[in-house]
mmCIF file of C-alpha atoms in Angstrom:
data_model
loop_
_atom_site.group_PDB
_atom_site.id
_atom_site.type_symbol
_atom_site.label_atom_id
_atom_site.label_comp_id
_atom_site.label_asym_id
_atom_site.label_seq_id
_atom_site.Cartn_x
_atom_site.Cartn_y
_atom_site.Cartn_z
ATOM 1 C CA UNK A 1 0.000 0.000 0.000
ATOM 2 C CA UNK A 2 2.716 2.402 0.970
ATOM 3 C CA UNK A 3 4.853 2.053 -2.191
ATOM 4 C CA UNK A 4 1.133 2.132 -4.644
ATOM 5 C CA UNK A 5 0.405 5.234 -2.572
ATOM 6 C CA UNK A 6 4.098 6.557 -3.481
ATOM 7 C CA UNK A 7 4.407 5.927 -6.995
ATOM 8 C CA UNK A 8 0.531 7.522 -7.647
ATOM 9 C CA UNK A 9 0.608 10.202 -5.490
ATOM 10 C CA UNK A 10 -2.347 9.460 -3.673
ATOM 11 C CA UNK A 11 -2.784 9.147 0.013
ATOM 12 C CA UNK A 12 -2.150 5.631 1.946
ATOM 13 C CA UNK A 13 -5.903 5.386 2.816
ATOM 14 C CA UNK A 14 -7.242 5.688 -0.165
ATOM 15 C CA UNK A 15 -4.911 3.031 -2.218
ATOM 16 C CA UNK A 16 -5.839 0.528 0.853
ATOM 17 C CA UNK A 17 -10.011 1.249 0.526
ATOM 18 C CA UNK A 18 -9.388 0.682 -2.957
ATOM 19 C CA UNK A 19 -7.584 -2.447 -2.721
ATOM 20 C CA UNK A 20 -10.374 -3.687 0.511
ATOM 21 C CA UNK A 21 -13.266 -2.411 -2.265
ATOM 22 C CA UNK A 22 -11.830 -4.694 -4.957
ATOM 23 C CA UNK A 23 -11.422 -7.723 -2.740
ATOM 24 C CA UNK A 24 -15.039 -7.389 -1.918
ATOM 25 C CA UNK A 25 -16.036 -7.646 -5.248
ATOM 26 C CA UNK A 26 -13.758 -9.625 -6.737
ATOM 27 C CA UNK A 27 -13.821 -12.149 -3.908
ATOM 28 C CA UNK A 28 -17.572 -11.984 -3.437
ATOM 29 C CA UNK A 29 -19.559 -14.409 -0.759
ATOM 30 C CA UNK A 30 -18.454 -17.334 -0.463
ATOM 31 C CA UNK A 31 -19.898 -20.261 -2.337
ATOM 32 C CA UNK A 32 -20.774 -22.974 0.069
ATOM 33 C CA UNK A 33 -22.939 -25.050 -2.307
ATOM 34 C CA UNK A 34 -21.436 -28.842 -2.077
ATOM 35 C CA UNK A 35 -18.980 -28.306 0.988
ATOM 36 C CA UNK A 36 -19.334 -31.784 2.741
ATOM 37 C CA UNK A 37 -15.948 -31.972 5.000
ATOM 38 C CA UNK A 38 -14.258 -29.121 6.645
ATOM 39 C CA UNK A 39 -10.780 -28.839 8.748
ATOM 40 C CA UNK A 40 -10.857 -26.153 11.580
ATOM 41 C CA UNK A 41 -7.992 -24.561 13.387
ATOM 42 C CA UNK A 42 -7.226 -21.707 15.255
ATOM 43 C CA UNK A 43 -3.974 -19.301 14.996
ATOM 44 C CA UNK A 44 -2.506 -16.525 16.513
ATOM 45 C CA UNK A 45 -3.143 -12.764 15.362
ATOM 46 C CA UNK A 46 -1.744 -10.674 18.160
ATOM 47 C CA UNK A 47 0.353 -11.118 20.964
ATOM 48 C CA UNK A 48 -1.984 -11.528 24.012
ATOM 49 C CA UNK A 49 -3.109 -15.165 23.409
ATOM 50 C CA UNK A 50 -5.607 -13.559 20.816
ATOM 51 C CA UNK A 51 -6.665 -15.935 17.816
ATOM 52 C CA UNK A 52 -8.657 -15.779 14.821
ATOM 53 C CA UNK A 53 -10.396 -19.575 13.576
ATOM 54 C CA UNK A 54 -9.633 -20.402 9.787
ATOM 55 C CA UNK A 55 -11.937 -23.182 8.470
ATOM 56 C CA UNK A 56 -11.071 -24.546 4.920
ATOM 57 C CA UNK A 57 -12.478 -27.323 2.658
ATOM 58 C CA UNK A 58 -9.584 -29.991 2.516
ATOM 59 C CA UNK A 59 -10.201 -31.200 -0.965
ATOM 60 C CA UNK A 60 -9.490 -27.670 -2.604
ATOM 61 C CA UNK A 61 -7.942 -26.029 0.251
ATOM 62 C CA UNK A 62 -9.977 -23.168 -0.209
ATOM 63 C CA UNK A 63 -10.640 -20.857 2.655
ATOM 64 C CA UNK A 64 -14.161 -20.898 3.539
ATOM 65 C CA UNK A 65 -14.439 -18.907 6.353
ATOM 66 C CA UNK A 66 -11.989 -16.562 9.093
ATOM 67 C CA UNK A 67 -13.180 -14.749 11.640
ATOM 68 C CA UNK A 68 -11.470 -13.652 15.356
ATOM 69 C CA UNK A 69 -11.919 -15.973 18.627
ATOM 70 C CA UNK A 70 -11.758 -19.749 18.994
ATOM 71 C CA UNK A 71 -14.948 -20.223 21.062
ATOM 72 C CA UNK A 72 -17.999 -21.408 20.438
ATOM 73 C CA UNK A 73 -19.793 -17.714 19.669
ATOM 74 C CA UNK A 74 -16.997 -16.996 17.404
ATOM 75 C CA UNK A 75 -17.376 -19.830 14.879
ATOM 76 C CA UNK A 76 -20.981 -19.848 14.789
ATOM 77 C CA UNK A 77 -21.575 -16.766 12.335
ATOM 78 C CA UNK A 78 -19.889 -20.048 9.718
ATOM 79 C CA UNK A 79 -22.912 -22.230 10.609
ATOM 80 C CA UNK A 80 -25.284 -19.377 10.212
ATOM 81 C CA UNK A 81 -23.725 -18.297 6.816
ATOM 82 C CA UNK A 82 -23.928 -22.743 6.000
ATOM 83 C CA UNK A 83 -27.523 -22.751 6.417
ATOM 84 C CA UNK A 84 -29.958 -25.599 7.318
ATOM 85 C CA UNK A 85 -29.271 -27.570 4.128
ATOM 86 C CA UNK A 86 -25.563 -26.993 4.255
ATOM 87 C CA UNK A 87 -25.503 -28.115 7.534
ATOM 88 C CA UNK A 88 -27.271 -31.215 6.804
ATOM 89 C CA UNK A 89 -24.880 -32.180 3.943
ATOM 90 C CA UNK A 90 -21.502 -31.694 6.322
ATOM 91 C CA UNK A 91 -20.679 -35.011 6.677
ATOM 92 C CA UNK A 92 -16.936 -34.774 9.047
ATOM 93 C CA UNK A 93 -15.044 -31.560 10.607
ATOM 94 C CA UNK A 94 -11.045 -31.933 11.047
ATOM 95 C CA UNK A 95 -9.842 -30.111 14.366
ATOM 96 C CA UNK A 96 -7.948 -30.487 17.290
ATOM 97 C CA UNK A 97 -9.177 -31.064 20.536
ATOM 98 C CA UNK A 98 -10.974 -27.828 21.448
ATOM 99 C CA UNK A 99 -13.827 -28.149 23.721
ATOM 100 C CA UNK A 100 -15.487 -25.197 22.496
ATOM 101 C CA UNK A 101 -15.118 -26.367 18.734
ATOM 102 C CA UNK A 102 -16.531 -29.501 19.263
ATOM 103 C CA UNK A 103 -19.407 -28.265 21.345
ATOM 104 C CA UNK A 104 -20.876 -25.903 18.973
ATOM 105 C CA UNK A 105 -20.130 -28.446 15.944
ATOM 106 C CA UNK A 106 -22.255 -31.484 18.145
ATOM 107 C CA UNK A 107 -25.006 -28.268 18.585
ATOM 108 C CA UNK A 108 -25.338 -27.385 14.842
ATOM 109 C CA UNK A 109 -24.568 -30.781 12.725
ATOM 110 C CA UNK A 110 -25.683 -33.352 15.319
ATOM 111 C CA UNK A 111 -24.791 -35.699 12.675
ATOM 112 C CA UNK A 112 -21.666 -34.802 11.707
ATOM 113 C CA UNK A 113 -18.163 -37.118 12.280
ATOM 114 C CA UNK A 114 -15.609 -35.026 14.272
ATOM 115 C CA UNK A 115 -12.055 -36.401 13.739
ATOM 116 C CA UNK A 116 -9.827 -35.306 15.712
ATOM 117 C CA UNK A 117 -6.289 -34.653 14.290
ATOM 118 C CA UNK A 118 -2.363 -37.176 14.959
ATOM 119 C CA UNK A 119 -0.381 -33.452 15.086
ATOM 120 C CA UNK A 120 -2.511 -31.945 17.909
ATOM 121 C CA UNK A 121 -2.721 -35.040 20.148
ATOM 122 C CA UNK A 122 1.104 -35.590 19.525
ATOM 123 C CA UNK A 123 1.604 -32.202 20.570
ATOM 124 C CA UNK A 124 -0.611 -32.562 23.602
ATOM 125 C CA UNK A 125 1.049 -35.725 24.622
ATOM 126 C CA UNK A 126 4.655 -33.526 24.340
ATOM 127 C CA UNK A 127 3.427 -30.817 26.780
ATOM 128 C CA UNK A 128 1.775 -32.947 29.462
ATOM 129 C CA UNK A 129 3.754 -36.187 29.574
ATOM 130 C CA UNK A 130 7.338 -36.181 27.974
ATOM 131 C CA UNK A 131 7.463 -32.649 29.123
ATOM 132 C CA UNK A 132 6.352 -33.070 32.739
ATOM 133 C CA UNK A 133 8.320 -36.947 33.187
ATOM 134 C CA UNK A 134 11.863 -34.907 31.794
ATOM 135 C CA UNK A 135 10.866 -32.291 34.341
ATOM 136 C CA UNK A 136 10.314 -35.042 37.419
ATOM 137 C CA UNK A 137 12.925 -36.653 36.419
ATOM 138 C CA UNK A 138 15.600 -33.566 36.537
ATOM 139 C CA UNK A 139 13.925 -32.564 39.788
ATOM 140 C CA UNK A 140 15.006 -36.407 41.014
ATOM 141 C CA UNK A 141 18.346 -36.232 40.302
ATOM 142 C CA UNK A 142 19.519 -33.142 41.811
ATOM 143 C CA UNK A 143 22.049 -34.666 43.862
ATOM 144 C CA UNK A 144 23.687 -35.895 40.305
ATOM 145 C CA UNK A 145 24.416 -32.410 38.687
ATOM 146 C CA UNK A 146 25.776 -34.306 35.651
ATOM 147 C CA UNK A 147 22.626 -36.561 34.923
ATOM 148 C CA UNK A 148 20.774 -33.719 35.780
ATOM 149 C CA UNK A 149 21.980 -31.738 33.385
ATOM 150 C CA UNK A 150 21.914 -34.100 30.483
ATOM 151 C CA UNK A 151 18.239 -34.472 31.631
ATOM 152 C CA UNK A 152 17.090 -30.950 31.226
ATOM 153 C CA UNK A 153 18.785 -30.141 28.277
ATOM 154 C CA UNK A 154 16.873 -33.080 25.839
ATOM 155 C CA UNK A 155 13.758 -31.396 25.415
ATOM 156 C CA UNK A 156 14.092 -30.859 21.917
ATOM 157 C CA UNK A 157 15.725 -34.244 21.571
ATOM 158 C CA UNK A 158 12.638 -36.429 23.383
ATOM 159 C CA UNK A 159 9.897 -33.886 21.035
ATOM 160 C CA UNK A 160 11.370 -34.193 17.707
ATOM 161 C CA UNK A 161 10.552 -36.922 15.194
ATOM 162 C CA UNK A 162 13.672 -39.765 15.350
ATOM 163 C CA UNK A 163 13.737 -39.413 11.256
ATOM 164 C CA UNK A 164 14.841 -35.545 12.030
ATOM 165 C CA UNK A 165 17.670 -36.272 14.465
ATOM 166 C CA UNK A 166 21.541 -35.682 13.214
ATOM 167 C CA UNK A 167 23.408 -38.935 13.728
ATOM 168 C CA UNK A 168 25.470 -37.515 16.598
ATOM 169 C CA UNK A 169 22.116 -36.103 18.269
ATOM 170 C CA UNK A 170 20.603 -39.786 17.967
ATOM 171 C CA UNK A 171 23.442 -41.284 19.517
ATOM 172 C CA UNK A 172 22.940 -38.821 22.872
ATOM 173 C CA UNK A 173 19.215 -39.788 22.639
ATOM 174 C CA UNK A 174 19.905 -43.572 22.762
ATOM 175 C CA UNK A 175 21.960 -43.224 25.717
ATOM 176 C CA UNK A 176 19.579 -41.154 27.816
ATOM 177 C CA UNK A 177 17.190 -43.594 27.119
ATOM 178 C CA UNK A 178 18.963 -46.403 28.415
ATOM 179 C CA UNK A 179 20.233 -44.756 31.088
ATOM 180 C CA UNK A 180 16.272 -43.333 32.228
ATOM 181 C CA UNK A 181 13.640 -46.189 32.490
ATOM 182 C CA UNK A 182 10.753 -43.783 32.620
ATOM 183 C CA UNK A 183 11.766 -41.481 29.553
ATOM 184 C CA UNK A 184 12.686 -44.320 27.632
ATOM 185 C CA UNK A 185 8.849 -45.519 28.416
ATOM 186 C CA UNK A 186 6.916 -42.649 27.405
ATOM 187 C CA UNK A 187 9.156 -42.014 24.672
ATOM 188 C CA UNK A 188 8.244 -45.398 22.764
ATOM 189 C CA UNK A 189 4.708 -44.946 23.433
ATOM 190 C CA UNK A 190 4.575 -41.314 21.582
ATOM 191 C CA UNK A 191 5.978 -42.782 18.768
ATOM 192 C CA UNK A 192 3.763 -45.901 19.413
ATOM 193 C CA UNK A 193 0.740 -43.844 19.747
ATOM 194 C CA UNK A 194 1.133 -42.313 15.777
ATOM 195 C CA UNK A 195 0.420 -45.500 14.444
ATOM 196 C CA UNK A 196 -2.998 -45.258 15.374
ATOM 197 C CA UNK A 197 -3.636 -43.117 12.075
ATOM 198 C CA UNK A 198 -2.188 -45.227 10.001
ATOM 199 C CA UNK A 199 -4.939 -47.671 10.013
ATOM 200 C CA UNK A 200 -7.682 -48.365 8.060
ATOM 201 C CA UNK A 201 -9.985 -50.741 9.551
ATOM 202 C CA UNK A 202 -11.816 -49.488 12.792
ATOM 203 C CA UNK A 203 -11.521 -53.098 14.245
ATOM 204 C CA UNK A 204 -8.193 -53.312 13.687
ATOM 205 C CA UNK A 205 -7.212 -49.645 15.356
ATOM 206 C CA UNK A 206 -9.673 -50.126 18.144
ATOM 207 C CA UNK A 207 -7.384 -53.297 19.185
ATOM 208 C CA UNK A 208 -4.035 -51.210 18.923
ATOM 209 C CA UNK A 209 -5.460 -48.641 20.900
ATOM 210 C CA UNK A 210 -6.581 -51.320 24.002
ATOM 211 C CA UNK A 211 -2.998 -52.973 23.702
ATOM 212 C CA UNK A 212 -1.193 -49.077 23.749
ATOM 213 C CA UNK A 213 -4.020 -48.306 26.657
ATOM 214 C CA UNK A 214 -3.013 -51.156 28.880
ATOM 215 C CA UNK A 215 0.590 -50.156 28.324
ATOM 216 C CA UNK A 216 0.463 -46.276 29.838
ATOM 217 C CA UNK A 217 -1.738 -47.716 32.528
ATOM 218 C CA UNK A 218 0.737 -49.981 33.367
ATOM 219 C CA UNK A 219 3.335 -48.038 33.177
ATOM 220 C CA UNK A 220 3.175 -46.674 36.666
ATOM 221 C CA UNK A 221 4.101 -43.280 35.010
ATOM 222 C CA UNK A 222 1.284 -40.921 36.624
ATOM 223 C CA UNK A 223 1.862 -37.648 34.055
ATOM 224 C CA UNK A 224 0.892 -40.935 31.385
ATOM 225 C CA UNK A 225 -1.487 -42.593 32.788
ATOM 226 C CA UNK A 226 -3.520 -39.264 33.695
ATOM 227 C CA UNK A 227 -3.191 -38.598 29.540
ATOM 228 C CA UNK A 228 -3.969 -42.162 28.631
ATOM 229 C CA UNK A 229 -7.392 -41.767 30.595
ATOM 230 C CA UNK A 230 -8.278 -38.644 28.727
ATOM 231 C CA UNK A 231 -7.724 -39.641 25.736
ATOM 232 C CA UNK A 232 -9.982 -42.768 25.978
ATOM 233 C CA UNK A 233 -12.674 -39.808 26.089
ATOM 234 C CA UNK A 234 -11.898 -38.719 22.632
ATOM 235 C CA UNK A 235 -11.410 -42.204 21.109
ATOM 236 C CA UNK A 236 -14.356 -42.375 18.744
ATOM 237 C CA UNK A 237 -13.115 -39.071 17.283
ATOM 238 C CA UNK A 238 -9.959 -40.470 16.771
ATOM 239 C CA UNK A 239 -10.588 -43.925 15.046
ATOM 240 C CA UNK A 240 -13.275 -41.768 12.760
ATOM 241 C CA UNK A 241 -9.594 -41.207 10.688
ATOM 242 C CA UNK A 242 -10.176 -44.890 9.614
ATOM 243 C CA UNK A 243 -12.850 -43.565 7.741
ATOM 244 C CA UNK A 244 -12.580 -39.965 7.493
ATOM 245 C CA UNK A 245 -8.516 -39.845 6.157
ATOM 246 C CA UNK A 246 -8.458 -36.021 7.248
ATOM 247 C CA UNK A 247 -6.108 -34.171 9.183
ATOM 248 C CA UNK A 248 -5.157 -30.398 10.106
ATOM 249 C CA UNK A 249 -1.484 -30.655 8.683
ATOM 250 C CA UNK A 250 -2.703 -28.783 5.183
ATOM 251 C CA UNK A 251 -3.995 -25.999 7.824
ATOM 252 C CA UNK A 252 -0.330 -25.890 9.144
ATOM 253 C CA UNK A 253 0.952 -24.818 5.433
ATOM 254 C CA UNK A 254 -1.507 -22.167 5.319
ATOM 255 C CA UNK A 255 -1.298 -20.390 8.915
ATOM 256 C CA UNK A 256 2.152 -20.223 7.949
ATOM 257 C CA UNK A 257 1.460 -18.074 4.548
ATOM 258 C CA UNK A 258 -0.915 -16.197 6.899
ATOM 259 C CA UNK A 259 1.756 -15.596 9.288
ATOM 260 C CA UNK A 260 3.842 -14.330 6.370
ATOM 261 C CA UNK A 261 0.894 -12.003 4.724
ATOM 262 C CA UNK A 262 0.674 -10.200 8.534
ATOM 263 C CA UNK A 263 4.621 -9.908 8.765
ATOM 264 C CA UNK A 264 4.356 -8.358 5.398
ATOM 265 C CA UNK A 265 1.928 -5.857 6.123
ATOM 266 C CA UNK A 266 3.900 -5.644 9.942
ATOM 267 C CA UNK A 267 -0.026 -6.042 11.412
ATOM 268 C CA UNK A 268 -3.316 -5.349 9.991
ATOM 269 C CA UNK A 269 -5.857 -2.879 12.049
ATOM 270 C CA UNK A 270 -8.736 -4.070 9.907
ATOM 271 C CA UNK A 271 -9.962 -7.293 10.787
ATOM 272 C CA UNK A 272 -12.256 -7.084 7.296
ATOM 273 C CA UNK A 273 -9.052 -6.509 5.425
ATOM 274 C CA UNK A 274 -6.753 -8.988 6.881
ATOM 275 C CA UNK A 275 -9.518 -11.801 6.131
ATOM 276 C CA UNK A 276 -10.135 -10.750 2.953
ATOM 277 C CA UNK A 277 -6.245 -10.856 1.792
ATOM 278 C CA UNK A 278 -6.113 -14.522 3.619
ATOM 279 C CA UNK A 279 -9.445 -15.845 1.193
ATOM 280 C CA UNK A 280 -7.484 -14.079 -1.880
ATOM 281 C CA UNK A 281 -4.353 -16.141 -0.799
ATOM 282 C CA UNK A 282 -6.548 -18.860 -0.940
ATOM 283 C CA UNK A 283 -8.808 -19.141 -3.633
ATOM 284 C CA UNK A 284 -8.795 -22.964 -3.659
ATOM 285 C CA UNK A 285 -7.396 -25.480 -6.464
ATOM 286 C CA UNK A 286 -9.787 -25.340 -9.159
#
């Protein structure tokens, strides 16, 4: 906008109404006609903890909807704008596990599949278990500064995929395993607990999950066991992938390019405008 308003000679507020007025037209409402699966996801658009919701169609990644807020008021003006008969013919919603999401989904689309996404409930299990048992653990061996201090400092190590490790970082990995029983636990059942999604057949994930379930309980690892019980509450959402193949990582791609079109601009005041530049970014695959 600044270097448009340069080059014409015409004031910075009038090149950006300009540009707003032809993204309204251009852009138009959004055609919802035929949308039967959505992916939902929230992501940051000031600092503050304050979040807009993006909600795309996964087949042409087309942006359907933003508006500001994750809770359940905030994402209902997309419902409205879906209609009755739209409504009706959503037949599964991608999203992590917000409460507030899934409540106002179960209230307008009663019918509707939620399927709850691999990358959030990894994440999840990051923060609460590996993240909390590295923490006990360091906390136990204060005595032995050395072990200690090998202990705190594999965060990143325990969170990362294995298939992203350097060589020399997998060999310090392997060795605080072995040397910690309970890391060396919870670390096999993360990367135990991915395989759920990879199956097909409800029957056949349903019986993975029991065997991975008895496993945490066992595991006299409390942080783990707490999760494991939790988790059993979102189950049906999560073997729904068997039928439902959908997941939030294509939402990951594109809060990224929105990250990039607000660093760009450094902020946007204009909630309207911001949106409409994120739609125009985009359009879908034809």
């Amino acid at each position: 906008i600044k270097h448009v308003a340069e080059y014409l000679g015409l004031s910075w507020d009038t090149v950006k109404a300009t540009d707003k007025a032809y993204l309204q037209e251009s852009l138009g409402p959004v055609d919802l006609s035929g949308v039967e699966q959505i992916v939902m996801d929230e992501f940051a658009i000031q600092k503050g903890h304050r979040y807009a919701t993006v909600i795309v169609e996964p087949s042409s990644k087309r942006v359907l909807w933003v508006g500001r807020g994750r809770g359940r008021e905030d994402v209902r003006p997309f419902f409205e704008q879906l209609g009755v008969e739209g409504r009706q013919r959503l037949k599964a919603v991608a999203m992590d596990m917000n409460g507030a999401y899934e409540e106002e989904v179960r209230y307008q689309c009663p019918l509707v599949q939620i399927v709850f996404d691999l990358f959030h409930v990894v994440a999840k299990y990051g923060r609460e278990v590996v993240d909390r048992v590295r923490v006990d653990e360091a906390n136990r061996l204060r005595e032995d500064k050395p072990a200690r201090k090998v202990v705190k400092g594999a965060r990143w190590l325990l969170l990362r995929n294995r298939e992203n490790i350097k060589h020399e970082d997998r060999i310090k990995l392997d060795e605080l395993l072995q040397a910690n029983r309970k890391l060396a636990t919870v670390y096999v059942l993360k990367d135990d607990l991915k395989h759920l999604w990879n199956y097909v057949y409800e029957g056949a994930a349903r019986r993975f999950w029991e065997q991975w379930y008895s496993r945490a309980m066992h595991s006299r690892i409390e942080p783990l066991k707490k999760f494991a019980r939790r988790l059993k509450e979102y189950l049906p959402g999560i073997l729904a992938h068997c039928r439902w193949p959908l997941h939030t990582s294509l939402l990951e791609g594109i809060n990224n390019k929105i990250k990039v079109i607000k660093r760009m601009a450094y902020g946007f005041r204009d909630d309207e405008y911001f949106f409409l530049k994120i739609r125009a970014a985009f359009p879908g695959i034809p």
